[in-house]
PDB file of C-alpha atoms in Angstrom:
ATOM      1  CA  UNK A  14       1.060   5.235  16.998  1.00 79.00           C
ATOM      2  CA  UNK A  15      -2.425   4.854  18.755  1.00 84.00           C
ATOM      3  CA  UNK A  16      -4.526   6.020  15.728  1.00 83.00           C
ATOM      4  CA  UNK A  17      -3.803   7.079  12.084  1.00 83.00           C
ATOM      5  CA  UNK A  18      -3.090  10.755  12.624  1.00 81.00           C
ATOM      6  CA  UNK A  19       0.071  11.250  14.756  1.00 83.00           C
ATOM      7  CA  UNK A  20       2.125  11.045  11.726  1.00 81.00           C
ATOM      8  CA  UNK A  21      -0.156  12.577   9.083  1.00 83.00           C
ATOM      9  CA  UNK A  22       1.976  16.029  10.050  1.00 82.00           C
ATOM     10  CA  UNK A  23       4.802  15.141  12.127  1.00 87.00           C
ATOM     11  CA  UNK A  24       8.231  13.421  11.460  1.00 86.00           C
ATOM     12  CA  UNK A  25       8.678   9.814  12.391  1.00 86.00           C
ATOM     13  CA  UNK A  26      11.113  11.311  15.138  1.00 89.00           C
ATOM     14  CA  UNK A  27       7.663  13.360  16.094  1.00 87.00           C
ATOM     15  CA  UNK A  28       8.686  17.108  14.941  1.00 92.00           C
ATOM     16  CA  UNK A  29       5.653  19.301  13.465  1.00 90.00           C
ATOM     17  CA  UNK A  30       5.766  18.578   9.745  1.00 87.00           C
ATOM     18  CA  UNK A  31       3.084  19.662   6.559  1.00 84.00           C
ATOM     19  CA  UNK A  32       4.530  16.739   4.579  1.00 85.00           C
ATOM     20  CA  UNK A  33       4.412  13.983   7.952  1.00 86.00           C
ATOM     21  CA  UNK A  34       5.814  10.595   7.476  1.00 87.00           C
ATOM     22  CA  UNK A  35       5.304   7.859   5.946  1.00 88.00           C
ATOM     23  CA  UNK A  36       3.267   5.281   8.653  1.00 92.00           C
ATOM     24  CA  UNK A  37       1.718   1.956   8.889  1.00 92.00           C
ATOM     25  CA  UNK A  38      -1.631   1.822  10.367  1.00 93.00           C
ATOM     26  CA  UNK A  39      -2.496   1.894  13.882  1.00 93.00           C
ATOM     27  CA  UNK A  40      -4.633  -1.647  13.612  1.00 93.00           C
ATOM     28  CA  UNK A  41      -1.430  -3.376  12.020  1.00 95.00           C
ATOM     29  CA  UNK A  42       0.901  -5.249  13.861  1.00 93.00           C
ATOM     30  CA  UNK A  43       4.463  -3.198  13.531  1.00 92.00           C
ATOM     31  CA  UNK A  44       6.578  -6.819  12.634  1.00 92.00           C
ATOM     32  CA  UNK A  45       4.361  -6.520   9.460  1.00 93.00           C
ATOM     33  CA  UNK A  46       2.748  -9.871  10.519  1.00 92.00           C
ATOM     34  CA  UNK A  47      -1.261  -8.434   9.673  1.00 94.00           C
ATOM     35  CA  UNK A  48      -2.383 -10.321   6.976  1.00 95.00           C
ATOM     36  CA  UNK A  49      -2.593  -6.957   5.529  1.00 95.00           C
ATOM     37  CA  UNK A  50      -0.153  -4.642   6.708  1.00 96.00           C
ATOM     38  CA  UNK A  51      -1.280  -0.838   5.523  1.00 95.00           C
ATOM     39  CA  UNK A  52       1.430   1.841   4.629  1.00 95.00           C
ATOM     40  CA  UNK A  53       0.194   5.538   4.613  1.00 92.00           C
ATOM     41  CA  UNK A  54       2.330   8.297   2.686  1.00 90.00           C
ATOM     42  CA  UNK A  55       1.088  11.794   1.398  1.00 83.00           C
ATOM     43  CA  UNK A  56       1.492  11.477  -2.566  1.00 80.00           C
ATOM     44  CA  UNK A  57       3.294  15.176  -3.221  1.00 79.00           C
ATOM     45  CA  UNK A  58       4.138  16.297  -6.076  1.00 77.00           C
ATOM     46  CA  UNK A  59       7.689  16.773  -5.773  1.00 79.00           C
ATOM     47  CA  UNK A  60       7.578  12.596  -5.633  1.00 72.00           C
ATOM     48  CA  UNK A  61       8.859  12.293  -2.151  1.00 78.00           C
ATOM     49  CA  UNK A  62       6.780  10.148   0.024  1.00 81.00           C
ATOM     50  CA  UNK A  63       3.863   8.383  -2.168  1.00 85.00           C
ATOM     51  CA  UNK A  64       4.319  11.275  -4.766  1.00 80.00           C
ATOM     52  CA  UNK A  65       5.578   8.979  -7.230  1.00 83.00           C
ATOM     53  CA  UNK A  66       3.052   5.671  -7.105  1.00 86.00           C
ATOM     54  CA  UNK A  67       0.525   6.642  -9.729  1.00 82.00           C
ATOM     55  CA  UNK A  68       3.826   8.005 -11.922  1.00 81.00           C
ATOM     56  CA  UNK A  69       5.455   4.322 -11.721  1.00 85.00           C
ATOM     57  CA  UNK A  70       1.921   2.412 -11.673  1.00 86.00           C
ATOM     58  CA  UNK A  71      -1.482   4.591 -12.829  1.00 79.00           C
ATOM     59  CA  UNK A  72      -1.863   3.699 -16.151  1.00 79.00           C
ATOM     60  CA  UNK A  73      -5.105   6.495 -16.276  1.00 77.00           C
ATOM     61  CA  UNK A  74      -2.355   9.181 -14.673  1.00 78.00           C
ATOM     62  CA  UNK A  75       0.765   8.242 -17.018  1.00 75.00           C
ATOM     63  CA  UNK A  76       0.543   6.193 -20.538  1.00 78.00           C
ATOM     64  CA  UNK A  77       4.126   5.190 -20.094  1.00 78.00           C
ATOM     65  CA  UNK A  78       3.237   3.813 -16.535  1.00 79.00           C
ATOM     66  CA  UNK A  79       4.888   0.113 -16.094  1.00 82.00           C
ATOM     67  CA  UNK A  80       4.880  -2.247 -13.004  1.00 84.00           C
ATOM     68  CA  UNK A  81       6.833  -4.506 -14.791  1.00 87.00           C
ATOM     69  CA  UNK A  82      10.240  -2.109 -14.891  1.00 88.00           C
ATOM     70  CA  UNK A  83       9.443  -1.691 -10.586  1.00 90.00           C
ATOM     71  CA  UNK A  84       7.716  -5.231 -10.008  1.00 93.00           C
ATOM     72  CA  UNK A  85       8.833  -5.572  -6.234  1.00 95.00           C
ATOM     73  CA  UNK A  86       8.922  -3.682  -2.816  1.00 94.00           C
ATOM     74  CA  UNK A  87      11.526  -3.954  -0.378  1.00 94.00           C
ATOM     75  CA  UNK A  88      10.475  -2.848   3.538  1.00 94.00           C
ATOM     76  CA  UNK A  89      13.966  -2.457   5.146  1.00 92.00           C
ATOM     77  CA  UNK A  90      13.571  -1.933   9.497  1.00 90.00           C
ATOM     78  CA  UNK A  91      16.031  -2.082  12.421  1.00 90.00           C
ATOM     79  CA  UNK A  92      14.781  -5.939  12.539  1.00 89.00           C
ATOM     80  CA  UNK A  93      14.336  -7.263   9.388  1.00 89.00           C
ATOM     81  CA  UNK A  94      14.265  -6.896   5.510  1.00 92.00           C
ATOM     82  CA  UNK A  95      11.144  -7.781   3.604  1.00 94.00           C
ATOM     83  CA  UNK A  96      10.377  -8.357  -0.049  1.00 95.00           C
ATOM     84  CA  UNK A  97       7.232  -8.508  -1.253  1.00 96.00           C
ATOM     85  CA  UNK A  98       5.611  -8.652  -5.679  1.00 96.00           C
ATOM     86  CA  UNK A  99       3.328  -6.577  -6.694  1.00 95.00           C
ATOM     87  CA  UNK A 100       0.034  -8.137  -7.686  1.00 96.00           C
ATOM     88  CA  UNK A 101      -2.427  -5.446  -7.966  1.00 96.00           C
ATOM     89  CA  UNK A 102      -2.488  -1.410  -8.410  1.00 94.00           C
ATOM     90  CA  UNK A 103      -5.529   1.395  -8.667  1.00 92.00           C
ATOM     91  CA  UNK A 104      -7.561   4.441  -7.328  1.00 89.00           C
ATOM     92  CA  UNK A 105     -10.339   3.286  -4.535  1.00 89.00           C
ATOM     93  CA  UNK A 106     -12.420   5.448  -3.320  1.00 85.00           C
ATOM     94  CA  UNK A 107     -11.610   6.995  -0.130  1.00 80.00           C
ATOM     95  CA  UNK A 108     -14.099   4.673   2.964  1.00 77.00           C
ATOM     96  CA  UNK A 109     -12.434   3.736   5.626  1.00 65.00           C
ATOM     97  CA  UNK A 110     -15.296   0.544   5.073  1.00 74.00           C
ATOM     98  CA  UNK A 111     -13.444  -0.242   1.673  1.00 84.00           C
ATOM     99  CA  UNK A 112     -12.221  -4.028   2.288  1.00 89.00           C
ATOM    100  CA  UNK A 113      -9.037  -3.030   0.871  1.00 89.00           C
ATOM    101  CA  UNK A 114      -8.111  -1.748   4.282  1.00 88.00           C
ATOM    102  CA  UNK A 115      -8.932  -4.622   6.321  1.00 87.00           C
ATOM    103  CA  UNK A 116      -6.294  -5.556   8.010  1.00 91.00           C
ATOM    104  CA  UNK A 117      -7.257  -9.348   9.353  1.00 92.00           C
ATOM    105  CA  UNK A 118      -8.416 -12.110   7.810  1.00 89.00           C
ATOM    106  CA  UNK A 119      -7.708 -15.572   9.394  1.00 83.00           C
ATOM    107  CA  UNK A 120     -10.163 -17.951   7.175  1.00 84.00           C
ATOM    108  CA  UNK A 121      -8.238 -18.973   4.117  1.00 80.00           C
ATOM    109  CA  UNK A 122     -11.279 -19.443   1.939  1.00 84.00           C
ATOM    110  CA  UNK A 123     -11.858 -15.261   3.205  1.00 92.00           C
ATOM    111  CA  UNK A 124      -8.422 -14.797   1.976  1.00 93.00           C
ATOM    112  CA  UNK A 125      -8.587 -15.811  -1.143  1.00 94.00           C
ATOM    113  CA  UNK A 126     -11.950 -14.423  -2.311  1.00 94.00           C
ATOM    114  CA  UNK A 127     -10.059 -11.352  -1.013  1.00 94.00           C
ATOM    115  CA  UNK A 128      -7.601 -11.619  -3.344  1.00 96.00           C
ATOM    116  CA  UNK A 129      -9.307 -12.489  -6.233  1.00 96.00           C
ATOM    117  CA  UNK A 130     -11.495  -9.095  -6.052  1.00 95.00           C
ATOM    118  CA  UNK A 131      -8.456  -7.077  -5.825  1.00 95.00           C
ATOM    119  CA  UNK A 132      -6.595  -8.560  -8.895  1.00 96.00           C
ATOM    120  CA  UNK A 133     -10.521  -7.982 -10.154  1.00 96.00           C
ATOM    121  CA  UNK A 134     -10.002  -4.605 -10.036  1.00 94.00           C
ATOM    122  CA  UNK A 135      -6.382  -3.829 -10.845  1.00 94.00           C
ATOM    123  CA  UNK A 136      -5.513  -1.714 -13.509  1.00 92.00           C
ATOM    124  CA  UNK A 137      -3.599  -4.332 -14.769  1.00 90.00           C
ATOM    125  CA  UNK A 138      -3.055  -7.920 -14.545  1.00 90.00           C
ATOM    126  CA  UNK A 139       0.247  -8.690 -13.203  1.00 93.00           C
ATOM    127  CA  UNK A 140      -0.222 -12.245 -13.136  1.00 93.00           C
ATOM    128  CA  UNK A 141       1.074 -13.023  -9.582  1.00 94.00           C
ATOM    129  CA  UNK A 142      -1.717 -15.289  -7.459  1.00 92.00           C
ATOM    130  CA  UNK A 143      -1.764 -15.005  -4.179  1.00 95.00           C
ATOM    131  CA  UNK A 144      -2.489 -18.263  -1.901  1.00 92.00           C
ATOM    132  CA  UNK A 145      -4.101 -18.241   1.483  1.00 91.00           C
ATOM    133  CA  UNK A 146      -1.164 -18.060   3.021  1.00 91.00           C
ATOM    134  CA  UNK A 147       0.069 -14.977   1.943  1.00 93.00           C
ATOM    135  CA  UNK A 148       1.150 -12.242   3.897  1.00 94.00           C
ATOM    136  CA  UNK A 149       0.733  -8.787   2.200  1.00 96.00           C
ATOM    137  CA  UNK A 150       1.332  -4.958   2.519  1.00 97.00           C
ATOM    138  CA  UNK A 151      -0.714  -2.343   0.605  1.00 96.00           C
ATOM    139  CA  UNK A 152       0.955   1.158   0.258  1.00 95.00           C
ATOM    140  CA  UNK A 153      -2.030   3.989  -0.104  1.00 93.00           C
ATOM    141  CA  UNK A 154      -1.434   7.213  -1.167  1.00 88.00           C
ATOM    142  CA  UNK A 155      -3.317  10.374   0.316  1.00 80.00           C
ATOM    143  CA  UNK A 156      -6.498  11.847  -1.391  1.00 71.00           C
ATOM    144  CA  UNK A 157      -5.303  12.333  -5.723  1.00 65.00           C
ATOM    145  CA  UNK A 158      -6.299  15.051  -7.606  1.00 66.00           C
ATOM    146  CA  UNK A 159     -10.060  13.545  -7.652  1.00 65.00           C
ATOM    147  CA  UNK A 160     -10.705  14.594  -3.580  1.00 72.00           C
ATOM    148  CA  UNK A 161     -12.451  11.000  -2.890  1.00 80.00           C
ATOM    149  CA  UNK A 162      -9.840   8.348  -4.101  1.00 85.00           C
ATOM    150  CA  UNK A 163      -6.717   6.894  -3.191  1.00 88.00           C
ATOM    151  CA  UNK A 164      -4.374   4.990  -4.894  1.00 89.00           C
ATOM    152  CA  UNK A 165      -3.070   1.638  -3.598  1.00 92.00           C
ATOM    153  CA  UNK A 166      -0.751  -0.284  -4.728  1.00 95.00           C
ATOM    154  CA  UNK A 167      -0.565  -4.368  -3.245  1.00 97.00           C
ATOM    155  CA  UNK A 168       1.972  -6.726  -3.446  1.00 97.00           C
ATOM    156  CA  UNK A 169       2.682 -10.303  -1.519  1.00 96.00           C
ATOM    157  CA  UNK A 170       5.607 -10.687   0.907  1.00 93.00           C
ATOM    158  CA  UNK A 171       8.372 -13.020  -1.025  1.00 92.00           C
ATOM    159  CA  UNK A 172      10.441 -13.339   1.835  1.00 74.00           C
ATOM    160  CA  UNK A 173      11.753 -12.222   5.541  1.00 65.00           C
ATOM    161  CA  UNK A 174      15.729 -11.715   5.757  1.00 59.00           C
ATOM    162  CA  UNK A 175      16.415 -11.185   9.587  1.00 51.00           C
TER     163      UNK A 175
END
């Protein structure tokens, strides 16, 4: 879409819906070739959408939360099939300034400083490195429970099946 809130409470087939769709951001390039594509998805309780992210990855939210049983995320689309590891997971606080949702960076050095603060600040150390070239997709929840945070979880594309 044009901007980040035709899907926020419509269906991707764009009927009126509370719950919306799940929806990459406007400022990403739809073949997922951003150097950081960003994936929007309301995080309901029922665990449809987002719902269940911090339930498979907040260690803060659940004490039995584990990346390492769900260490990989698959983006499936008419075109292609992606796989991309998980590197890095936790709450942000809701700025649309907050460098995790830059979607660009072309300088490799910028890339990897990028990086490295994000693993920085991941609940947990998953001990994937990403290298400049890297591709990657970060998957953000709506506001949690806390009103001014998100939660994000980031992972490196593996690989393009067309």
């Amino acid at each position: 879409a044009k901007d980040n809130t035709r899907y926020l409470h419509r269906t991707f087939r764009g009927k009126d819906s509370y719950v919306g769709a799940i929806f990459l951001d406007a400022l990403c390039a739809p073949d997922f070739s951003s150097f950081n594509s960003i994936i929007y998805g309301h995080n309901l309780k029922n665990g449809e959408m987002f719902g269940h992210l911090k339930r498979l990855y907040d260690v803060d939210y659940n004490s039995k939360a584990n990346y390492k049983k769900h260490p990989k995320i698959w983006i499936i689309t008419p075109d292609q099939s992606m796989e991309y590891e998980i590197f890095a997971f936790r709450e942000v606080i809701v700025n649309k300034d907050n460098e995790v949702f830059t979607v660009d960076l072309s300088d490799g050095t910028n890339r990897i400083l990028f990086f490295e603060r994000q693993i920085a600040q991941s609940q947990k150390d998953t001990g994937i490195t990403p290298s400049e070239e890297n591709h990657m997709i970060t998957l953000s929840t709506c506001v949690t429970r806390k009103r001014d945070k998100r939660f994000i979880v980031q992972a490196i594309a593996l690989s393009t099946l067309v």
